[in-house]
Short mmCIF file of C-alpha atoms in Angstrom, two decimals:
data_model
loop_
_atom_site.label_atom_id
_atom_site.label_comp_id
_atom_site.label_asym_id
_atom_site.label_seq_id
_atom_site.Cartn_x
_atom_site.Cartn_y
_atom_site.Cartn_z
CA MET A 12 -51.44 226.13 55.09
CA VAL A 13 -49.62 229.28 53.62
CA HIS A 14 -45.99 229.74 55.42
CA GLY A 15 -43.84 232.51 55.50
CA THR A 16 -42.96 236.14 56.63
CA HIS A 17 -46.22 237.47 56.89
CA ASN A 18 -47.67 234.49 59.08
CA ALA A 19 -49.38 236.15 61.90
CA VAL A 20 -51.30 234.59 65.00
CA GLU A 21 -54.82 234.59 64.44
CA ASP A 22 -56.71 237.55 66.34
CA SER A 23 -60.82 237.20 66.23
CA ARG A 24 -60.54 241.30 67.06
CA ASN A 25 -59.81 242.03 63.23
CA LYS A 26 -63.22 241.29 61.77
CA ASP A 27 -64.18 244.43 63.80
CA ILE A 28 -61.65 246.56 62.97
CA GLN A 29 -62.82 250.51 61.39
CA ILE A 30 -60.68 251.43 58.58
CA TYR A 31 -60.06 254.91 57.73
CA ILE A 32 -60.62 256.11 54.44
CA ASN A 33 -60.49 259.68 53.59
CA GLY A 34 -61.28 260.92 56.71
CA GLU A 35 -64.29 258.37 57.62
CA PHE A 36 -64.05 255.29 59.26
CA PHE A 37 -65.90 251.89 57.78
CA PRO A 38 -66.46 248.30 59.18
CA ARG A 39 -63.77 245.97 57.22
CA GLU A 40 -66.68 244.62 54.83
CA ASP A 41 -67.76 248.31 54.19
CA ALA A 42 -64.43 249.55 53.54
CA LYS A 43 -64.32 250.27 49.60
CA ILE A 44 -62.36 252.29 46.76
CA SER A 45 -64.12 253.24 43.83
CA VAL A 46 -63.15 251.10 40.18
CA LEU A 47 -61.64 254.70 39.22
CA ASP A 48 -59.08 255.00 41.63
CA SER A 49 -55.49 255.44 40.09
CA GLY A 50 -54.10 252.78 42.29
CA TYR A 51 -56.81 250.04 40.88
CA LEU A 52 -56.57 251.31 37.54
CA VAL A 53 -52.95 251.75 36.83
CA GLY A 54 -51.33 250.90 40.24
CA ASP A 55 -50.45 254.53 40.62
CA GLY A 56 -50.15 254.94 44.76
CA ILE A 57 -47.38 254.39 47.42
CA TRP A 58 -47.64 252.93 50.79
CA GLU A 59 -46.06 253.06 54.39
CA ALA A 60 -46.53 250.04 56.84
CA LEU A 61 -45.84 251.08 60.48
CA ARG A 62 -45.71 248.61 63.93
CA LEU A 63 -47.51 249.81 66.88
CA HIS A 64 -45.41 248.74 69.86
CA LYS A 65 -46.61 249.42 73.46
CA GLY A 66 -48.47 252.22 72.44
CA VAL A 67 -45.49 253.62 70.45
CA LEU A 68 -45.40 254.05 66.59
CA VAL A 69 -41.72 252.54 66.24
CA PHE A 70 -38.95 254.07 64.04
CA LEU A 71 -41.71 256.78 62.72
CA LYS A 72 -39.66 259.35 61.54
CA ASP A 73 -37.58 256.82 59.27
CA HIS A 74 -41.30 255.55 57.77
CA LEU A 75 -42.53 258.95 57.07
CA ASP A 76 -39.05 260.11 55.36
CA ARG A 77 -39.75 256.82 53.03
CA LEU A 78 -43.07 257.85 52.46
CA TRP A 79 -42.25 261.45 51.31
CA GLN A 80 -39.34 260.44 49.55
CA SER A 81 -41.59 258.04 47.64
CA ALA A 82 -43.97 261.10 46.74
CA ALA A 83 -41.76 263.10 45.46
CA SER A 84 -40.43 260.30 43.29
CA VAL A 85 -43.84 259.80 41.41
CA GLY A 86 -44.54 263.29 41.77
CA MET A 87 -47.34 263.22 44.15
CA GLN A 88 -48.79 266.36 46.04
CA PHE A 89 -49.98 265.67 49.86
CA PRO A 90 -52.78 268.20 50.77
CA PHE A 91 -51.24 267.42 54.36
CA THR A 92 -47.73 267.53 56.44
CA LYS A 93 -46.49 264.53 58.15
CA GLU A 94 -47.80 265.71 61.68
CA GLY A 95 -51.28 265.74 60.13
CA LEU A 96 -51.08 262.49 58.80
CA ILE A 97 -49.56 260.70 61.97
CA GLU A 98 -52.62 262.68 63.57
CA GLU A 99 -55.07 260.49 61.46
CA VAL A 100 -53.31 257.35 62.14
CA TRP A 101 -53.61 258.16 65.71
CA LYS A 102 -57.20 258.75 65.24
CA THR A 103 -57.34 255.21 63.63
CA LEU A 104 -55.75 253.61 66.45
CA ASN A 105 -57.78 255.46 68.84
CA LYS A 106 -61.01 254.35 67.13
CA ASN A 107 -59.89 250.63 67.48
CA ASN A 108 -58.65 250.99 71.13
CA MET A 109 -55.22 249.62 69.88
CA GLN A 110 -52.19 249.35 72.04
CA ASP A 111 -49.83 246.86 70.83
CA HIS A 112 -49.05 244.45 68.43
CA VAL A 113 -50.55 246.54 65.65
CA HIS A 114 -49.55 246.76 61.73
CA VAL A 115 -50.58 249.81 60.06
CA ARG A 116 -50.83 250.01 56.31
CA ILE A 117 -50.87 253.66 54.84
CA MET A 118 -51.83 253.49 51.58
CA ILE A 119 -52.19 256.78 49.36
CA THR A 120 -53.40 256.76 45.73
CA ARG A 121 -53.14 259.87 43.59
CA GLY A 122 -56.92 259.70 43.48
CA ILE A 123 -60.06 259.05 41.27
CA LYS A 124 -59.46 259.24 37.55
CA LYS A 125 -62.25 260.61 35.04
CA THR A 126 -61.77 257.93 32.73
CA PRO A 127 -59.54 254.90 32.60
CA SER A 128 -56.04 256.07 31.94
CA GLN A 129 -53.04 256.60 33.10
CA ASP A 130 -52.57 260.68 32.96
CA PRO A 131 -52.42 262.05 35.94
CA ARG A 132 -54.30 264.95 34.16
CA LEU A 133 -57.13 263.06 34.27
CA THR A 134 -57.45 262.71 38.11
CA ILE A 135 -60.53 264.51 39.27
CA SER A 136 -59.95 264.00 43.12
CA GLY A 137 -57.54 263.02 45.53
CA PRO A 138 -55.01 261.81 46.83
CA ASN A 139 -57.03 259.06 48.42
CA VAL A 140 -55.82 258.00 52.04
CA VAL A 141 -56.58 254.64 53.53
CA ILE A 142 -55.43 253.38 57.09
CA LEU A 143 -55.57 249.81 57.50
CA PRO A 144 -54.91 248.97 61.20
CA GLU A 145 -54.51 245.14 62.47
CA TYR A 146 -53.78 243.23 65.17
CA LYS A 147 -50.76 241.31 64.04
CA LYS A 148 -48.36 239.45 65.77
CA ALA A 149 -45.62 237.13 63.96
CA SER A 150 -46.24 233.50 64.73
CA PRO A 151 -43.54 232.33 67.11
CA GLU A 152 -43.76 229.01 65.25
CA SER A 153 -42.99 230.18 62.08
CA LYS A 154 -40.01 232.03 63.18
CA GLU A 155 -38.57 229.37 64.74
CA LYS A 156 -39.33 227.18 61.84
CA GLY A 157 -37.64 229.16 59.67
CA ILE A 158 -38.51 229.74 55.65
CA THR A 159 -37.44 228.41 52.64
CA LEU A 160 -36.69 230.41 49.28
CA PHE A 161 -36.46 230.10 45.73
CA THR A 162 -34.37 231.96 43.67
CA SER A 163 -36.38 233.44 40.71
CA THR A 164 -35.79 234.17 36.99
CA ILE A 165 -37.29 237.64 37.73
CA ARG A 166 -34.98 240.37 38.19
CA ARG A 167 -34.99 243.22 40.21
CA GLY A 168 -35.15 246.04 37.26
CA SER A 169 -32.54 249.18 37.36
CA PRO A 170 -33.56 252.36 38.75
CA ASP A 171 -33.79 253.95 35.01
CA TYR A 172 -37.30 252.59 34.67
CA LEU A 173 -38.92 251.70 38.22
CA ASP A 174 -36.33 252.29 40.88
CA PRO A 175 -36.35 249.33 43.57
CA ARG A 176 -36.50 251.34 46.57
CA LEU A 177 -39.80 252.90 45.97
CA ASN A 178 -42.59 251.49 47.89
CA CYS A 179 -45.33 251.69 45.44
CA HIS A 180 -48.40 249.91 44.61
CA SER A 181 -46.78 248.44 41.47
CA LYS A 182 -45.80 245.25 42.65
CA LEU A 183 -46.64 242.94 39.94
CA HIS A 184 -42.95 241.68 39.32
CA GLU A 185 -42.73 240.83 42.89
CA VAL A 186 -45.81 238.84 42.59
CA GLN A 187 -44.66 236.49 39.55
CA ALA A 188 -41.19 236.02 41.37
CA LEU A 189 -43.38 235.03 44.39
CA ILE A 190 -45.59 232.74 42.17
CA GLN A 191 -42.63 231.06 40.74
CA ALA A 192 -41.03 230.10 44.24
CA ILE A 193 -44.46 228.75 45.39
CA GLU A 194 -44.38 226.54 42.36
CA ALA A 195 -40.98 225.29 43.11
CA GLY A 196 -42.13 224.38 46.64
CA ALA A 197 -40.54 227.13 48.63
CA ASP A 198 -42.09 229.74 50.72
CA GLU A 199 -40.66 232.93 49.43
CA ALA A 200 -38.52 234.00 46.42
CA LEU A 201 -35.05 235.38 46.27
CA MET A 202 -34.48 237.53 43.77
CA LEU A 203 -31.05 238.54 41.76
CA ASP A 204 -30.30 242.04 40.39
CA VAL A 205 -29.54 242.82 36.58
CA ASN A 206 -26.13 242.00 37.13
CA GLY A 207 -26.64 238.59 38.39
CA PHE A 208 -26.15 239.59 42.15
CA VAL A 209 -27.93 238.80 45.23
CA ALA A 210 -30.79 241.62 45.70
CA THR A 211 -33.48 241.13 47.45
CA CYS A 212 -36.34 239.18 48.34
CA ASN A 213 -40.13 239.27 47.14
CA ALA A 214 -41.24 241.09 49.91
CA THR A 215 -38.57 241.33 52.67
CA ASN A 216 -34.71 242.14 52.28
CA PHE A 217 -31.97 239.41 52.66
CA PHE A 218 -29.07 238.78 54.64
CA ILE A 219 -26.27 236.17 54.89
CA ILE A 220 -23.87 235.25 57.85
CA LYS A 221 -20.14 234.00 57.00
CA ASP A 222 -17.83 233.67 59.87
CA ASN A 223 -19.36 235.66 61.98
CA GLU A 224 -19.66 238.45 59.56
CA VAL A 225 -23.04 240.07 58.02
CA TYR A 226 -23.49 240.50 54.52
CA THR A 227 -26.45 242.20 52.23
CA SER A 228 -26.70 243.74 49.11
CA THR A 229 -25.69 247.30 48.00
CA GLY A 230 -29.32 248.36 48.27
CA GLN A 231 -29.36 249.55 44.86
CA TYR A 232 -32.02 246.91 43.51
CA CYS A 233 -33.59 246.51 46.72
CA MET A 234 -36.62 248.08 48.74
CA ASN A 235 -34.91 250.50 51.50
CA GLY A 236 -35.98 248.41 54.36
CA ILE A 237 -36.08 250.50 57.50
CA THR A 238 -35.74 246.90 59.40
CA ARG A 239 -32.86 246.53 57.05
CA ALA A 240 -31.28 249.73 57.91
CA LYS A 241 -31.86 249.23 61.67
CA VAL A 242 -30.19 245.70 61.23
CA ILE A 243 -26.99 247.36 59.91
CA GLU A 244 -27.17 249.60 62.79
CA ALA A 245 -27.18 247.07 64.96
CA CYS A 246 -24.49 245.74 64.13
CA LYS A 247 -22.34 249.02 63.99
CA ILE A 248 -23.25 249.42 67.51
CA ASN A 249 -22.46 246.08 68.48
CA ASN A 250 -19.10 246.24 66.56
CA ILE A 251 -20.19 243.64 64.38
CA PRO A 252 -19.09 243.54 60.67
CA CYS A 253 -21.62 244.17 58.25
CA HIS A 254 -20.98 244.41 54.32
CA GLN A 255 -23.19 245.84 51.98
CA LYS A 256 -21.76 244.42 48.79
CA ASP A 257 -22.19 242.71 45.78
CA PHE A 258 -22.56 238.57 46.05
CA SER A 259 -23.65 235.84 44.37
CA LEU A 260 -25.35 232.30 44.97
CA PHE A 261 -21.94 231.20 45.25
CA ASP A 262 -21.87 233.01 48.19
CA VAL A 263 -25.02 232.48 49.30
CA TYR A 264 -25.15 228.60 49.43
CA GLY A 265 -21.98 228.55 51.47
CA ALA A 266 -23.52 230.95 54.39
CA ASP A 267 -23.43 229.28 57.59
CA GLU A 268 -26.59 231.25 57.80
CA ALA A 269 -29.22 233.32 56.53
CA PHE A 270 -32.07 235.46 57.68
CA VAL A 271 -34.61 237.87 56.03
CA THR A 272 -35.86 241.48 57.53
CA GLY A 273 -39.18 243.16 57.22
CA THR A 274 -41.41 245.68 59.37
CA PHE A 275 -43.67 242.95 60.36
CA GLY A 276 -41.80 239.90 61.03
CA GLY A 277 -38.35 241.65 62.16
CA LEU A 278 -35.73 238.80 61.46
CA THR A 279 -36.86 235.65 60.21
CA PRO A 280 -34.49 232.57 59.67
CA VAL A 281 -34.20 230.96 56.30
CA THR A 282 -33.32 227.13 56.18
CA LYS A 283 -33.10 226.36 52.72
CA ILE A 284 -32.04 228.17 49.42
CA ASP A 285 -33.08 226.11 46.21
CA GLY A 286 -32.97 223.14 47.92
CA ARG A 287 -30.13 223.76 49.69
CA ILE A 288 -30.13 223.59 53.58
CA ILE A 289 -28.58 226.71 55.07
CA GLY A 290 -26.90 226.35 58.57
CA GLU A 291 -27.01 223.86 61.08
CA LYS A 292 -29.94 224.77 62.64
CA SER A 293 -33.57 226.29 61.75
CA TYR A 294 -32.88 229.34 63.77
CA GLY A 295 -29.11 229.94 63.71
CA ASP A 296 -27.16 231.09 66.99
CA PHE A 297 -26.10 234.28 64.80
CA THR A 298 -29.29 235.28 63.75
CA ARG A 299 -30.84 235.17 66.92
CA LYS A 300 -28.33 237.44 68.44
CA LEU A 301 -29.25 239.89 66.09
CA SER A 302 -32.80 239.77 66.40
CA GLY A 303 -32.13 239.99 69.93
CA LEU A 304 -30.58 243.65 69.28
CA TYR A 305 -32.82 244.57 66.69
CA ASN A 306 -35.55 244.25 69.75
CA GLU A 307 -33.18 246.80 71.67
CA LEU A 308 -33.42 249.05 69.33
CA ILE A 309 -37.21 248.67 69.10
CA ASP A 310 -37.11 248.75 73.32
CA LYS A 311 -34.93 252.03 73.55
CA GLU A 312 -37.39 253.79 70.83
CA VAL A 313 -40.25 252.71 72.78
CA ALA A 314 -38.79 254.08 76.20
CA ASP A 315 -37.71 257.11 74.02
CA GLY A 316 -41.22 257.60 72.64
CA LYS A 317 -42.57 257.36 76.11
CA ASP A 318 -40.45 259.92 77.75
#
């Protein structure tokens, strides 16, 4: 059985979802994009993931700002505003009668190519917009069990060739890192930066706890995760020391606790890294406390969204 941060409670309603493609809705089995799409041909696309919680898309502004920043970074022009895109997201959610425990994936590619090529000037339509909503509730059993990590030899690259902060469709090096971890018997991969410091995981951001203080990477070589930022914010609000700095595997192996963050799973504890047991419990007390503080931020967002 697949185990990791994206383990979800099985929900039979997902087989009947309607998926949005460029203003139209299609059943799951009929939702298709051309093989000449830029995203399929050369990974020329960007994406964002949102959570619908009690009728509110939480941390929506942060996600939209990141999506527009990604578009600016790759030179992609949107023929719609943030308000226009969110209107389409709500159309999709309402089409599926969705209110809670929903994960929404927005995928935007440069469009259809005239012929297979990297050249954006050969794009003849677009951008292509897909909105894929699913009922996805993180498995509580998986969260209590925690995950194991293996440090991959695949490094997070420097910003001068593919900025690690860019949420793009080109994820092959993360896939390679994950395959290495799986073949080593772990659930997911821990990745170092070009200088050998701990950067991130293949699909989530990484934190350690030592002596009641929280550490995460500088953020220069990892996805600028919204959940990561909210954990840092929760620490600040609650006067918990939280350091964004370089640290190595030496520090990781001696940590009291470790956890990863992501939009879908929130905070997920890490129990073992490279065969070394981390902490005394599968779900450490400090990690559980931080998870509660993060959930308080979500509750506040929901309350503010319903005012």
